[in-house]
Amino acid sequence: MSMTDLLNAEDIKKAVGAFSATDSFDHKKFFQMVGLKKKSADDVKKVFHILDKDKSGFIEEDELGFILKGFSPDARDLSAKETKTLMAAGDKDGDGKIGVDEFSTLVAES
């Protein structure tokens, strides 16, 4: 399954383009722009599993830095600052990684 099976390719392109500048990433706006906010809980979980590159059941900080590439392969990496901000917003239990429920909450709060 690919991201475009779940989300509109044009929406992804626009969202990735909107945050092309370093340190401009805003996860709340991004999740809204790609249409993730409107998706069912099941589809949000499917997106999580696409982003969980090592299939560990968590999105760790190193994977989080490449989150935009999970939506579009030619997207930029997040800066260290953006990655830390996103981790802080998503890691509700403080274990240094984002689980599927935490990701669902992060999207729902967007």
mmCIF file of C-alpha atoms in Angstrom:
data_model
loop_
_atom_site.group_PDB
_atom_site.id
_atom_site.type_symbol
_atom_site.label_atom_id
_atom_site.label_comp_id
_atom_site.label_asym_id
_atom_site.label_seq_id
_atom_site.Cartn_x
_atom_site.Cartn_y
_atom_site.Cartn_z
ATOM 1 C CA MET A 1 0.000 0.000 0.000
ATOM 2 C CA SER A 2 1.249 3.464 -0.835
ATOM 3 C CA MET A 3 0.360 6.852 0.554
ATOM 4 C CA THR A 4 -1.538 7.753 -2.634
ATOM 5 C CA ASP A 5 -3.838 4.759 -2.063
ATOM 6 C CA LEU A 6 -5.075 6.633 1.016
ATOM 7 C CA LEU A 7 -4.535 10.318 0.239
ATOM 8 C CA ASN A 8 -4.938 12.480 -2.867
ATOM 9 C CA ALA A 9 -1.630 12.862 -4.731
ATOM 10 C CA GLU A 10 -2.324 16.524 -5.539
ATOM 11 C CA ASP A 11 -3.060 17.295 -1.865
ATOM 12 C CA ILE A 12 0.218 15.621 -0.878
ATOM 13 C CA LYS A 13 2.145 17.625 -3.488
ATOM 14 C CA LYS A 14 0.639 20.921 -2.306
ATOM 15 C CA ALA A 15 1.260 20.145 1.368
ATOM 16 C CA VAL A 16 4.869 19.077 0.834
ATOM 17 C CA GLY A 17 5.458 22.201 -1.286
ATOM 18 C CA ALA A 18 3.948 24.454 1.369
ATOM 19 C CA PHE A 19 6.606 23.350 3.855
ATOM 20 C CA SER A 20 9.616 23.207 1.545
ATOM 21 C CA ALA A 21 11.545 25.834 3.506
ATOM 22 C CA THR A 22 13.695 24.640 6.409
ATOM 23 C CA ASP A 23 12.031 25.072 9.812
ATOM 24 C CA SER A 24 8.638 25.834 8.234
ATOM 25 C CA PHE A 25 6.997 22.477 9.047
ATOM 26 C CA ASP A 26 3.751 22.641 11.015
ATOM 27 C CA HIS A 27 2.318 19.158 11.562
ATOM 28 C CA LYS A 28 -1.183 20.439 12.275
ATOM 29 C CA LYS A 29 -1.407 22.341 8.988
ATOM 30 C CA PHE A 30 0.354 19.556 7.102
ATOM 31 C CA PHE A 31 -2.023 16.818 8.314
ATOM 32 C CA GLN A 32 -4.988 19.016 7.375
ATOM 33 C CA MET A 33 -3.568 19.850 3.934
ATOM 34 C CA VAL A 34 -2.893 16.221 2.977
ATOM 35 C CA GLY A 35 -6.430 15.300 4.042
ATOM 36 C CA LEU A 36 -5.335 13.043 6.892
ATOM 37 C CA LYS A 37 -7.511 14.869 9.403
ATOM 38 C CA LYS A 38 -10.645 13.850 7.463
ATOM 39 C CA LYS A 39 -9.701 10.165 7.234
ATOM 40 C CA SER A 40 -11.145 7.338 9.291
ATOM 41 C CA ALA A 41 -9.247 6.049 12.319
ATOM 42 C CA ASP A 42 -8.437 2.930 10.300
ATOM 43 C CA ASP A 43 -6.922 4.952 7.441
ATOM 44 C CA VAL A 44 -4.863 7.032 9.894
ATOM 45 C CA LYS A 45 -3.444 3.763 11.267
ATOM 46 C CA LYS A 46 -2.618 2.630 7.723
ATOM 47 C CA VAL A 47 -0.711 5.888 7.163
ATOM 48 C CA PHE A 48 1.169 5.273 10.432
ATOM 49 C CA HIS A 49 2.248 1.833 9.225
ATOM 50 C CA ILE A 50 3.530 3.319 5.945
ATOM 51 C CA LEU A 51 5.587 5.861 7.930
ATOM 52 C CA ASP A 52 6.925 3.162 10.285
ATOM 53 C CA LYS A 53 9.711 2.223 7.887
ATOM 54 C CA ASP A 54 11.370 -0.405 10.092
ATOM 55 C CA LYS A 55 7.988 -1.960 11.030
ATOM 56 C CA SER A 56 8.822 -1.754 14.741
ATOM 57 C CA GLY A 57 5.327 -0.546 15.642
ATOM 58 C CA PHE A 58 6.740 2.885 16.477
ATOM 59 C CA ILE A 59 8.000 5.935 14.626
ATOM 60 C CA GLU A 60 11.350 6.671 16.232
ATOM 61 C CA GLU A 61 13.105 10.023 16.055
ATOM 62 C CA ASP A 62 15.298 9.030 13.102
ATOM 63 C CA GLU A 63 12.209 7.936 11.104
ATOM 64 C CA LEU A 64 10.402 11.108 12.129
ATOM 65 C CA GLY A 65 13.053 13.218 10.420
ATOM 66 C CA PHE A 66 12.066 11.589 7.127
ATOM 67 C CA ILE A 67 8.292 11.876 7.642
ATOM 68 C CA LEU A 68 7.757 14.121 4.605
ATOM 69 C CA LYS A 69 9.518 11.538 2.406
ATOM 70 C CA GLY A 70 6.908 9.035 3.578
ATOM 71 C CA PHE A 71 4.324 11.186 1.829
ATOM 72 C CA SER A 72 6.465 12.120 -1.196
ATOM 73 C CA PRO A 73 9.889 10.568 -1.982
ATOM 74 C CA ASP A 74 11.330 13.842 -3.291
ATOM 75 C CA ALA A 75 10.357 15.838 -0.178
ATOM 76 C CA ARG A 76 12.970 17.309 2.148
ATOM 77 C CA ASP A 77 14.048 15.936 5.522
ATOM 78 C CA LEU A 78 12.878 17.752 8.639
ATOM 79 C CA SER A 79 15.468 19.821 10.463
ATOM 80 C CA ALA A 80 16.611 18.658 13.901
ATOM 81 C CA LYS A 81 14.488 21.411 15.449
ATOM 82 C CA GLU A 82 11.372 20.362 13.497
ATOM 83 C CA THR A 83 11.930 16.701 14.356
ATOM 84 C CA LYS A 84 12.248 17.461 18.076
ATOM 85 C CA THR A 85 9.130 19.667 17.996
ATOM 86 C CA LEU A 86 7.122 16.945 16.256
ATOM 87 C CA MET A 87 8.392 14.280 18.669
ATOM 88 C CA ALA A 88 7.456 16.451 21.642
ATOM 89 C CA ALA A 89 3.942 16.939 20.230
ATOM 90 C CA GLY A 90 3.412 13.258 19.466
ATOM 91 C CA ASP A 91 5.262 11.349 22.182
ATOM 92 C CA LYS A 92 2.612 11.459 24.906
ATOM 93 C CA ASP A 93 4.193 8.851 27.202
ATOM 94 C CA GLY A 94 7.750 10.196 26.955
ATOM 95 C CA ASP A 95 9.369 6.992 25.670
ATOM 96 C CA GLY A 96 11.141 8.736 22.788
ATOM 97 C CA LYS A 97 8.979 7.263 20.034
ATOM 98 C CA ILE A 98 5.471 7.610 18.653
ATOM 99 C CA GLY A 99 3.146 4.619 18.712
ATOM 100 C CA VAL A 100 0.061 4.146 16.556
ATOM 101 C CA ASP A 101 -2.319 5.498 19.210
ATOM 102 C CA GLU A 102 -0.086 8.520 19.814
ATOM 103 C CA PHE A 103 0.025 9.159 16.057
ATOM 104 C CA SER A 104 -3.771 8.931 15.850
ATOM 105 C CA THR A 105 -4.061 11.449 18.693
ATOM 106 C CA LEU A 106 -1.511 13.743 17.014
ATOM 107 C CA VAL A 107 -3.591 13.740 13.815
ATOM 108 C CA ALA A 108 -6.891 14.187 15.680
ATOM 109 C CA GLU A 109 -5.508 17.219 17.546
ATOM 110 C CA SER A 110 -4.515 18.867 14.263
#
